[in-house]
Amino acid sequence: MKRKFLHGGDYNPEQWLAHPDVLKKDLELFKKAKINTVTLGVFSWSVLEPEEGRYEFGWLEDIINSLHQEEIQVILATPSGARPKWLADKYPEVLRVGEDRRRSLFGGRHNHCYTSPVYREKIGAMNEALSMRFGEHPAVKMWHISNEYGGECHCELCQDAFRAWLRERYQSIDELNEKWCTTFWSHRYQSFEQIESPSSIGETGLHALNLNWRRFVTSRTKDFLEHEIRAIKKGGSQLPVTTNLMYSFTDVNYDELAQSIDVVSWDSYPLWHKREDIEIATDTGFWHDYMRSLKNKPFLLMESCPTSTNWQSVSKLKKPGLLEAASLQGIGHGADSVLYFQMRQSRGSFEKFHGAVIDHSGRDDTRVFKEVSKIGEDLEKISLISEGVTGAQVALVYDVENRWALEDAKGPRNRGMGYMELLLKMYRSLKRKGLNVDIISSTRDISAYQLVAIPMLYLLSESFAQQIEEYVKRGGTVLQTYWSGVVDEDDLCYLGDGPHLLTEVLGVRRKEIDGLYDWEENHFQPAAGGFLKKTYRCNRLCEIAEVGSAKRLMDYQDDFYKGEAAVTCNDYGQGKAYYVAADVEESFYDDLFGHILEEKKIKRLVAESIPEGLTVDSRVNGEAEYVFLQNYSEKDLDIGQLKLDGELLLGESLSKIKQYQTLIIKKRL
């Protein structure tokens, strides 16, 4: 089959079954816009099974057949994201119970218990039936399992499942009490049966309980996902499966969910024009890279908005050209699709004003429809890039479990710990150097990278600490920051010197950490003999360290810890370990990373400095590398100084790039 990018998105023909003229016109418009893929059935359960046990699949088969005749392929969804009313009325156990122990009424979506045997039975039967009917249809290419898994249930079924999960993890209640430090506030348990999930009307201060509940919710969600997939397989289909993930989402740990699916996909809805476009683009790029890195292979951009959403605080239109830039940005970071929500705008209810390829007018001469059509043309021009991989020499460690623990820690700041801000500072700096960056968790292997940046790894497993030591010893370079190696996997503080197990690797030990008020700041100043020559502002958190074998690069300039080490570098084995003791301004990372890249001879995608507002990414397919350049500044940029060479696959010139324009350059390896 000829390689191609998927172009299309969520289509809800069940909303238009009484309007066959609309469905016919949709097919005509799809062809005009070069739509080759639609997702069906995401919220169709009440139409697929209007009464218990009575399946109505004929309408869906007619739609799939019509699409197939027009050479449009289908990603077929399982409908568990929103259950029908009859199911909630007859089996109230399927409705979630909140942390306040109140059962929800029917309504919304994802209002269902992942533990409920009835819910599992009903969705299992539905999925199996869909698989039997459509699993071998030539138009159906993939299964879309549910929709945006999230949320939690605190019903008695889930409480019992949580206790069983804890019993398997800890084996004995004495072990749990020890690991959780339950003697504090006299909260010791005598049996697993006494444990309840965190609640605002009960226990919220036991950090290990909070952390393990979130792990359990991930485990329940993953188990339900796998239950859905098993039903698909039981029905006979062997097609690949995906489920759509979301931006900066912490209800569940996506590193765990990604293990259960064949392809990662995600829904991207940036707040364009709320800040500088380059800031939004870089933030979005971070999450593209995170999704790609979950399986280290191409992902799908499953949902994006063709124009404005309806659920953000302000529904801002995308300026002309931005939709094309945002769509191709995903491709540059490793996506094999540009898919939208939604294909045709709903007439009523919650998303009637959410942007769509086809709006209420049904016209093909709207600005949005024309821009979508142009993207379809672009994707056909660059189809040889599809399935291309992203090669990264640098990794940035973002760990969801660490984020859970860090943001629940009660100290040294209870607001504004700045974990995500620090990650994005490092990411922006690395991207300005013209690098591809993998975003990985602390459970991953780091041995293949030349540089690994590890910000605020508060929750540090001993196995990852040992991996860091071995990595540096064998010649790797690591950059570790303040407030790392503080607690173990149960949020229990390590005893002895910190960062735990890393003091020898880093050549320093933590003595104290100072939480600064929002209006306070300190500064880094050059230490004697260091290669960094500027002064940098720092705030939020400042760690005071005792220097052992490390070399000082910068010292604090102010306050009672003036003259104490702020940045160090330690030679360890064949590698180097840098330590940054405070939340320092972004320009510091520009300079430090610049030095490390030069020292390590890490190749950049472009040799010269990248103009402000320009992004650079690449993918490799076969014997060629495809370099993507995009302009998110408010003006045309002169890029002649970058001395770009190669075949211009998309764009007009190698010397100038217009606002929101994308240049793609094919370079032989």
mmCIF file of N, CA, C and O in Angstrom, residues 231-317:
data_model
loop_
_atom_site.group_PDB
_atom_site.id
_atom_site.type_symbol
_atom_site.label_atom_id
_atom_site.label_comp_id
_atom_site.label_asym_id
_atom_site.label_seq_id
_atom_site.Cartn_x
_atom_site.Cartn_y
_atom_site.Cartn_z
ATOM 1 N N ALA A 231 -11.922 -7.792 23.960
ATOM 2 C CA ALA A 231 -13.220 -8.032 23.323
ATOM 3 C C ALA A 231 -13.126 -7.844 21.808
ATOM 4 O O ALA A 231 -13.742 -8.596 21.048
ATOM 5 N N ILE A 232 -12.343 -6.861 21.381
ATOM 6 C CA ILE A 232 -12.113 -6.654 19.940
ATOM 7 C C ILE A 232 -11.435 -7.887 19.348
ATOM 8 O O ILE A 232 -11.844 -8.407 18.295
ATOM 9 N N LYS A 233 -10.401 -8.368 20.022
ATOM 10 C CA LYS A 233 -9.675 -9.551 19.527
ATOM 11 C C LYS A 233 -10.589 -10.784 19.527
ATOM 12 O O LYS A 233 -10.532 -11.608 18.601
ATOM 13 N N LYS A 234 -11.428 -10.909 20.548
ATOM 14 C CA LYS A 234 -12.343 -12.048 20.627
ATOM 15 C C LYS A 234 -13.302 -12.054 19.441
ATOM 16 O O LYS A 234 -13.716 -13.113 18.948
ATOM 17 N N GLY A 235 -13.648 -10.863 18.964
ATOM 18 C CA GLY A 235 -14.526 -10.757 17.813
ATOM 19 C C GLY A 235 -13.843 -11.072 16.495
ATOM 20 O O GLY A 235 -14.488 -11.075 15.446
ATOM 21 N N GLY A 236 -12.545 -11.300 16.548
ATOM 22 C CA GLY A 236 -11.828 -11.750 15.361
ATOM 23 C C GLY A 236 -10.932 -10.733 14.695
ATOM 24 O O GLY A 236 -10.141 -11.083 13.813
ATOM 25 N N SER A 237 -11.006 -9.470 15.098
ATOM 26 C CA SER A 237 -10.199 -8.452 14.429
ATOM 27 C C SER A 237 -8.777 -8.425 14.976
ATOM 28 O O SER A 237 -8.568 -8.471 16.193
ATOM 29 N N GLN A 238 -7.816 -8.323 14.074
ATOM 30 C CA GLN A 238 -6.412 -8.211 14.464
ATOM 31 C C GLN A 238 -5.840 -6.849 14.080
ATOM 32 O O GLN A 238 -4.626 -6.665 14.035
ATOM 33 N N LEU A 239 -6.715 -5.876 13.808
ATOM 34 C CA LEU A 239 -6.258 -4.542 13.420
ATOM 35 C C LEU A 239 -5.574 -3.847 14.601
ATOM 36 O O LEU A 239 -5.870 -4.125 15.762
ATOM 37 N N PRO A 240 -4.666 -2.910 14.316
ATOM 38 C CA PRO A 240 -4.002 -2.175 15.407
ATOM 39 C C PRO A 240 -5.002 -1.335 16.196
ATOM 40 O O PRO A 240 -6.078 -0.975 15.694
ATOM 41 N N VAL A 241 -4.623 -1.031 17.447
ATOM 42 C CA VAL A 241 -5.494 -0.253 18.331
ATOM 43 C C VAL A 241 -4.764 0.980 18.829
ATOM 44 O O VAL A 241 -3.541 0.988 18.986
ATOM 45 N N THR A 242 -5.546 2.016 19.091
ATOM 46 C CA THR A 242 -5.021 3.227 19.712
ATOM 47 C C THR A 242 -6.063 3.747 20.689
ATOM 48 O O THR A 242 -7.213 3.303 20.701
ATOM 49 N N THR A 243 -5.654 4.673 21.537
ATOM 50 C CA THR A 243 -6.602 5.461 22.323
ATOM 51 C C THR A 243 -6.045 6.863 22.396
ATOM 52 O O THR A 243 -4.819 7.063 22.420
ATOM 53 N N ASN A 244 -6.919 7.859 22.406
ATOM 54 C CA ASN A 244 -6.452 9.239 22.306
ATOM 55 C C ASN A 244 -6.119 9.816 23.682
ATOM 56 O O ASN A 244 -6.938 9.857 24.587
ATOM 57 N N LEU A 245 -4.886 10.281 23.807
ATOM 58 C CA LEU A 245 -4.366 10.870 25.037
ATOM 59 C C LEU A 245 -4.549 12.386 24.980
ATOM 60 O O LEU A 245 -4.974 12.932 23.969
ATOM 61 N N MET A 246 -4.202 13.056 26.081
ATOM 62 C CA MET A 246 -4.477 14.491 26.160
ATOM 63 C C MET A 246 -3.269 15.278 26.677
ATOM 64 O O MET A 246 -2.335 14.736 27.248
ATOM 65 N N TYR A 247 -3.371 16.579 26.517
ATOM 66 C CA TYR A 247 -2.325 17.536 26.879
ATOM 67 C C TYR A 247 -2.106 17.595 28.391
ATOM 68 O O TYR A 247 -3.062 17.771 29.152
ATOM 69 N N SER A 248 -0.855 17.451 28.822
ATOM 70 C CA SER A 248 -0.462 17.663 30.223
ATOM 71 C C SER A 248 -1.448 17.035 31.199
ATOM 72 O O SER A 248 -1.788 17.613 32.226
ATOM 73 N N PHE A 249 -1.884 15.831 30.906
ATOM 74 C CA PHE A 249 -2.956 15.178 31.660
ATOM 75 C C PHE A 249 -2.343 14.291 32.733
ATOM 76 O O PHE A 249 -1.459 13.490 32.451
ATOM 77 N N THR A 250 -2.819 14.432 33.963
ATOM 78 C CA THR A 250 -2.216 13.673 35.059
ATOM 79 C C THR A 250 -3.206 12.771 35.796
ATOM 80 O O THR A 250 -2.864 12.222 36.836
ATOM 81 N N ASP A 251 -4.417 12.605 35.274
ATOM 82 C CA ASP A 251 -5.337 11.657 35.910
ATOM 83 C C ASP A 251 -4.757 10.250 35.881
ATOM 84 O O ASP A 251 -4.956 9.463 36.814
ATOM 85 N N VAL A 252 -4.100 9.911 34.779
ATOM 86 C CA VAL A 252 -3.473 8.605 34.627
ATOM 87 C C VAL A 252 -2.060 8.791 34.090
ATOM 88 O O VAL A 252 -1.727 9.821 33.506
ATOM 89 N N ASN A 253 -1.237 7.774 34.270
ATOM 90 C CA ASN A 253 0.141 7.792 33.796
ATOM 91 C C ASN A 253 0.171 7.202 32.389
ATOM 92 O O ASN A 253 0.015 5.997 32.201
ATOM 93 N N TYR A 254 0.396 8.054 31.405
ATOM 94 C CA TYR A 254 0.349 7.602 30.018
ATOM 95 C C TYR A 254 1.476 6.638 29.665
ATOM 96 O O TYR A 254 1.353 5.866 28.711
ATOM 97 N N ASP A 255 2.561 6.656 30.402
ATOM 98 C CA ASP A 255 3.617 5.672 30.160
ATOM 99 C C ASP A 255 3.080 4.256 30.343
ATOM 100 O O ASP A 255 3.509 3.328 29.654
ATOM 101 N N GLU A 256 2.143 4.095 31.268
ATOM 102 C CA GLU A 256 1.531 2.787 31.500
ATOM 103 C C GLU A 256 0.518 2.456 30.405
ATOM 104 O O GLU A 256 0.511 1.341 29.866
ATOM 105 N N LEU A 257 -0.347 3.401 30.065
ATOM 106 C CA LEU A 257 -1.355 3.135 29.044
ATOM 107 C C LEU A 257 -0.729 2.833 27.690
ATOM 108 O O LEU A 257 -1.228 1.987 26.930
ATOM 109 N N ALA A 258 0.378 3.495 27.387
ATOM 110 C CA ALA A 258 1.013 3.315 26.080
ATOM 111 C C ALA A 258 1.473 1.878 25.855
ATOM 112 O O ALA A 258 1.584 1.434 24.705
ATOM 113 N N GLN A 259 1.735 1.157 26.936
ATOM 114 C CA GLN A 259 2.176 -0.232 26.798
ATOM 115 C C GLN A 259 1.083 -1.132 26.229
ATOM 116 O O GLN A 259 1.377 -2.195 25.679
ATOM 117 N N SER A 260 -0.170 -0.710 26.334
ATOM 118 C CA SER A 260 -1.297 -1.572 25.957
ATOM 119 C C SER A 260 -1.824 -1.313 24.551
ATOM 120 O O SER A 260 -2.725 -2.014 24.093
ATOM 121 N N ILE A 261 -1.304 -0.303 23.874
ATOM 122 C CA ILE A 261 -1.817 0.042 22.552
ATOM 123 C C ILE A 261 -0.709 -0.087 21.512
ATOM 124 O O ILE A 261 0.476 -0.105 21.835
ATOM 125 N N ASP A 262 -1.126 -0.192 20.254
ATOM 126 C CA ASP A 262 -0.156 -0.343 19.161
ATOM 127 C C ASP A 262 0.389 0.996 18.698
ATOM 128 O O ASP A 262 1.552 1.103 18.296
ATOM 129 N N VAL A 263 -0.458 2.018 18.727
ATOM 130 C CA VAL A 263 -0.086 3.349 18.240
ATOM 131 C C VAL A 263 -0.557 4.380 19.255
ATOM 132 O O VAL A 263 -1.701 4.328 19.718
ATOM 133 N N VAL A 264 0.307 5.320 19.601
ATOM 134 C CA VAL A 264 -0.083 6.427 20.473
ATOM 135 C C VAL A 264 -0.774 7.485 19.624
ATOM 136 O O VAL A 264 -0.332 7.795 18.510
ATOM 137 N N SER A 265 -1.862 8.029 20.136
ATOM 138 C CA SER A 265 -2.489 9.184 19.491
ATOM 139 C C SER A 265 -2.869 10.186 20.567
ATOM 140 O O SER A 265 -3.022 9.825 21.732
ATOM 141 N N TRP A 266 -3.007 11.443 20.163
ATOM 142 C CA TRP A 266 -3.384 12.442 21.164
ATOM 143 C C TRP A 266 -4.178 13.578 20.549
ATOM 144 O O TRP A 266 -4.189 13.777 19.338
ATOM 145 N N ASP A 267 -4.852 14.347 21.431
ATOM 146 C CA ASP A 267 -5.723 15.443 21.039
ATOM 147 C C ASP A 267 -5.069 16.765 21.426
ATOM 148 O O ASP A 267 -4.840 17.027 22.614
ATOM 149 N N SER A 268 -4.777 17.596 20.440
ATOM 150 C CA SER A 268 -3.993 18.813 20.649
ATOM 151 C C SER A 268 -4.848 20.054 20.423
ATOM 152 O O SER A 268 -5.323 20.294 19.309
ATOM 153 N N TYR A 269 -5.028 20.839 21.485
ATOM 154 C CA TYR A 269 -5.843 22.052 21.414
ATOM 155 C C TYR A 269 -5.105 23.229 22.065
ATOM 156 O O TYR A 269 -5.494 23.705 23.129
ATOM 157 N N PRO A 270 -4.048 23.721 21.464
ATOM 158 C CA PRO A 270 -3.297 24.825 22.067
ATOM 159 C C PRO A 270 -4.114 26.117 22.150
ATOM 160 O O PRO A 270 -5.049 26.329 21.368
ATOM 161 N N LEU A 271 -3.741 26.965 23.086
ATOM 162 C CA LEU A 271 -4.386 28.276 23.241
ATOM 163 C C LEU A 271 -3.663 29.296 22.353
ATOM 164 O O LEU A 271 -3.016 30.229 22.841
ATOM 165 N N TRP A 272 -3.770 29.105 21.050
ATOM 166 C CA TRP A 272 -3.062 29.984 20.110
ATOM 167 C C TRP A 272 -3.460 31.443 20.310
ATOM 168 O O TRP A 272 -4.623 31.762 20.575
ATOM 169 N N HIS A 273 -2.462 32.316 20.203
ATOM 170 C CA HIS A 273 -2.587 33.779 20.265
ATOM 171 C C HIS A 273 -2.832 34.302 21.684
ATOM 172 O O HIS A 273 -2.951 35.513 21.863
ATOM 173 N N LYS A 274 -2.898 33.407 22.688
ATOM 174 C CA LYS A 274 -3.045 33.889 24.063
ATOM 175 C C LYS A 274 -1.715 34.427 24.569
ATOM 176 O O LYS A 274 -1.670 35.359 25.372
ATOM 177 N N ARG A 275 -0.626 33.789 24.133
ATOM 178 C CA ARG A 275 0.731 34.290 24.372
ATOM 179 C C ARG A 275 1.420 34.388 23.023
ATOM 180 O O ARG A 275 0.802 34.207 21.989
ATOM 181 N N GLU A 276 2.700 34.694 23.025
ATOM 182 C CA GLU A 276 3.433 34.724 21.763
ATOM 183 C C GLU A 276 3.314 33.372 21.079
ATOM 184 O O GLU A 276 3.421 32.318 21.718
ATOM 185 N N ASP A 277 3.111 33.398 19.768
ATOM 186 C CA ASP A 277 2.913 32.144 19.037
ATOM 187 C C ASP A 277 4.086 31.184 19.201
ATOM 188 O O ASP A 277 3.885 29.963 19.264
ATOM 189 N N ILE A 278 5.303 31.704 19.287
ATOM 190 C CA ILE A 278 6.463 30.818 19.418
ATOM 191 C C ILE A 278 6.420 30.090 20.760
ATOM 192 O O ILE A 278 6.827 28.918 20.858
ATOM 193 N N GLU A 279 5.907 30.745 21.795
ATOM 194 C CA GLU A 279 5.774 30.078 23.103
ATOM 195 C C GLU A 279 4.768 28.937 23.025
ATOM 196 O O GLU A 279 5.009 27.833 23.544
ATOM 197 N N ILE A 280 3.629 29.201 22.396
ATOM 198 C CA ILE A 280 2.600 28.170 22.264
ATOM 199 C C ILE A 280 3.116 27.025 21.398
ATOM 200 O O ILE A 280 2.907 25.841 21.707
ATOM 201 N N ALA A 281 3.808 27.377 20.310
ATOM 202 C CA ALA A 281 4.338 26.345 19.409
ATOM 203 C C ALA A 281 5.345 25.458 20.126
ATOM 204 O O ALA A 281 5.336 24.228 19.957
ATOM 205 N N THR A 282 6.213 26.043 20.924
ATOM 206 C CA THR A 282 7.230 25.251 21.620
ATOM 207 C C THR A 282 6.600 24.373 22.687
ATOM 208 O O THR A 282 6.973 23.205 22.856
ATOM 209 N N ASP A 283 5.620 24.921 23.401
ATOM 210 C CA ASP A 283 4.899 24.123 24.396
ATOM 211 C C ASP A 283 4.201 22.946 23.722
ATOM 212 O O ASP A 283 4.259 21.799 24.202
ATOM 213 N N THR A 284 3.552 23.190 22.598
ATOM 214 C CA THR A 284 2.883 22.109 21.867
ATOM 215 C C THR A 284 3.896 21.092 21.366
ATOM 216 O O THR A 284 3.657 19.877 21.404
ATOM 217 N N GLY A 285 5.048 21.588 20.909
ATOM 218 C CA GLY A 285 6.113 20.693 20.459
ATOM 219 C C GLY A 285 6.573 19.755 21.555
ATOM 220 O O GLY A 285 6.879 18.581 21.294
ATOM 221 N N PHE A 286 6.645 20.257 22.782
ATOM 222 C CA PHE A 286 7.016 19.411 23.924
ATOM 223 C C PHE A 286 6.074 18.214 24.024
ATOM 224 O O PHE A 286 6.513 17.072 24.194
ATOM 225 N N TRP A 287 4.765 18.466 23.903
ATOM 226 C CA TRP A 287 3.802 17.372 24.062
ATOM 227 C C TRP A 287 3.772 16.459 22.844
ATOM 228 O O TRP A 287 3.561 15.248 22.977
ATOM 229 N N HIS A 288 4.012 17.003 21.660
ATOM 230 C CA HIS A 288 4.203 16.128 20.499
ATOM 231 C C HIS A 288 5.367 15.166 20.766
ATOM 232 O O HIS A 288 5.272 13.961 20.515
ATOM 233 N N ASP A 289 6.473 15.709 21.260
ATOM 234 C CA ASP A 289 7.655 14.881 21.507
ATOM 235 C C ASP A 289 7.415 13.866 22.618
ATOM 236 O O ASP A 289 7.922 12.739 22.571
ATOM 237 N N TYR A 290 6.653 14.267 23.622
ATOM 238 C CA TYR A 290 6.303 13.329 24.692
ATOM 239 C C TYR A 290 5.496 12.160 24.135
ATOM 240 O O TYR A 290 5.786 10.992 24.425
ATOM 241 N N MET A 291 4.492 12.471 23.315
ATOM 242 C CA MET A 291 3.656 11.406 22.745
ATOM 243 C C MET A 291 4.482 10.499 21.837
ATOM 244 O O MET A 291 4.336 9.272 21.875
ATOM 245 N N ARG A 292 5.351 11.077 21.039
ATOM 246 C CA ARG A 292 6.204 10.267 20.171
ATOM 247 C C ARG A 292 7.134 9.379 20.989
ATOM 248 O O ARG A 292 7.365 8.206 20.662
ATOM 249 N N SER A 293 7.651 9.925 22.069
ATOM 250 C CA SER A 293 8.638 9.201 22.874
ATOM 251 C C SER A 293 8.023 8.064 23.685
ATOM 252 O O SER A 293 8.747 7.174 24.136
ATOM 253 N N LEU A 294 6.697 8.076 23.876
ATOM 254 C CA LEU A 294 6.063 7.013 24.666
ATOM 255 C C LEU A 294 6.332 5.636 24.073
ATOM 256 O O LEU A 294 6.476 4.655 24.799
ATOM 257 N N LYS A 295 6.405 5.564 22.739
ATOM 258 C CA LYS A 295 6.718 4.283 22.099
ATOM 259 C C LYS A 295 7.902 4.395 21.139
ATOM 260 O O LYS A 295 8.234 3.422 20.448
ATOM 261 N N ASN A 296 8.511 5.588 21.102
ATOM 262 C CA ASN A 296 9.647 5.827 20.209
ATOM 263 C C ASN A 296 9.338 5.453 18.761
ATOM 264 O O ASN A 296 10.130 4.801 18.089
ATOM 265 N N LYS A 297 8.163 5.861 18.325
ATOM 266 C CA LYS A 297 7.804 5.650 16.931
ATOM 267 C C LYS A 297 6.704 6.648 16.566
ATOM 268 O O LYS A 297 6.130 7.308 17.447
ATOM 269 N N PRO A 298 6.396 6.789 15.266
ATOM 270 C CA PRO A 298 5.400 7.787 14.865
ATOM 271 C C PRO A 298 4.072 7.613 15.603
ATOM 272 O O PRO A 298 3.657 6.500 15.933
ATOM 273 N N PHE A 299 3.419 8.750 15.851
ATOM 274 C CA PHE A 299 2.147 8.781 16.559
ATOM 275 C C PHE A 299 1.093 9.389 15.641
ATOM 276 O O PHE A 299 1.388 9.788 14.503
ATOM 277 N N LEU A 300 -0.131 9.444 16.120
ATOM 278 C CA LEU A 300 -1.207 10.076 15.369
ATOM 279 C C LEU A 300 -1.687 11.328 16.091
ATOM 280 O O LEU A 300 -1.913 11.296 17.307
ATOM 281 N N LEU A 301 -1.808 12.418 15.354
ATOM 282 C CA LEU A 301 -2.514 13.595 15.843
ATOM 283 C C LEU A 301 -3.993 13.302 15.615
ATOM 284 O O LEU A 301 -4.507 13.435 14.514
ATOM 285 N N MET A 302 -4.679 12.844 16.663
ATOM 286 C CA MET A 302 -6.028 12.305 16.521
ATOM 287 C C MET A 302 -7.094 13.391 16.479
ATOM 288 O O MET A 302 -8.091 13.267 15.781
ATOM 289 N N GLU A 303 -6.896 14.447 17.258
ATOM 290 C CA GLU A 303 -7.834 15.569 17.228
ATOM 291 C C GLU A 303 -7.070 16.878 17.245
ATOM 292 O O GLU A 303 -6.093 17.033 17.986
ATOM 293 N N SER A 304 -7.524 17.805 16.431
ATOM 294 C CA SER A 304 -7.068 19.190 16.475
ATOM 295 C C SER A 304 -8.225 20.024 15.963
ATOM 296 O O SER A 304 -9.127 19.495 15.314
ATOM 297 N N CYS A 305 -8.235 21.304 16.250
ATOM 298 C CA CYS A 305 -9.391 22.112 15.871
ATOM 299 C C CYS A 305 -9.101 22.897 14.593
ATOM 300 O O CYS A 305 -8.104 23.622 14.533
ATOM 301 N N PRO A 306 -9.973 22.780 13.578
ATOM 302 C CA PRO A 306 -9.729 23.517 12.337
ATOM 303 C C PRO A 306 -9.813 25.030 12.501
ATOM 304 O O PRO A 306 -9.250 25.773 11.707
ATOM 305 N N THR A 307 -10.525 25.488 13.509
ATOM 306 C CA THR A 307 -10.654 26.937 13.732
ATOM 307 C C THR A 307 -10.654 27.198 15.241
ATOM 308 O O THR A 307 -9.668 26.913 15.904
ATOM 309 N N SER A 308 -11.743 27.660 15.824
ATOM 310 C CA SER A 308 -11.767 27.904 17.272
ATOM 311 C C SER A 308 -12.550 26.806 17.976
ATOM 312 O O SER A 308 -13.496 26.240 17.420
ATOM 313 N N THR A 309 -12.157 26.525 19.208
ATOM 314 C CA THR A 309 -12.917 25.585 20.031
ATOM 315 C C THR A 309 -14.117 26.318 20.627
ATOM 316 O O THR A 309 -14.329 27.504 20.373
ATOM 317 N N ASN A 310 -14.881 25.626 21.458
ATOM 318 C CA ASN A 310 -15.983 26.299 22.151
ATOM 319 C C ASN A 310 -15.881 26.162 23.661
ATOM 320 O O ASN A 310 -16.713 26.692 24.387
ATOM 321 N N TRP A 311 -14.854 25.442 24.162
ATOM 322 C CA TRP A 311 -14.798 25.139 25.595
ATOM 323 C C TRP A 311 -13.662 25.861 26.308
ATOM 324 O O TRP A 311 -13.598 25.857 27.530
ATOM 325 N N GLN A 312 -12.757 26.495 25.548
ATOM 326 C CA GLN A 312 -11.710 27.275 26.189
ATOM 327 C C GLN A 312 -12.315 28.592 26.689
ATOM 328 O O GLN A 312 -13.403 28.984 26.266
ATOM 329 N N SER A 313 -11.621 29.265 27.608
ATOM 330 C CA SER A 313 -12.198 30.459 28.223
ATOM 331 C C SER A 313 -12.540 31.522 27.185
ATOM 332 O O SER A 313 -13.525 32.248 27.317
ATOM 333 N N VAL A 314 -11.723 31.626 26.152
ATOM 334 C CA VAL A 314 -12.001 32.501 25.010
ATOM 335 C C VAL A 314 -11.817 31.676 23.750
ATOM 336 O O VAL A 314 -10.778 31.043 23.558
ATOM 337 N N SER A 315 -12.829 31.676 22.896
ATOM 338 C CA SER A 315 -12.763 30.879 21.667
ATOM 339 C C SER A 315 -12.144 31.728 20.554
ATOM 340 O O SER A 315 -12.842 32.398 19.794
ATOM 341 N N LYS A 316 -10.837 31.683 20.473
ATOM 342 C CA LYS A 316 -10.074 32.543 19.565
ATOM 343 C C LYS A 316 -9.911 31.876 18.203
ATOM 344 O O LYS A 316 -9.542 30.709 18.110
ATOM 345 N N LEU A 317 -10.179 32.626 17.135
ATOM 346 C CA LEU A 317 -9.932 32.118 15.794
ATOM 347 C C LEU A 317 -8.438 31.977 15.529
ATOM 348 O O LEU A 317 -7.636 32.780 16.019
#
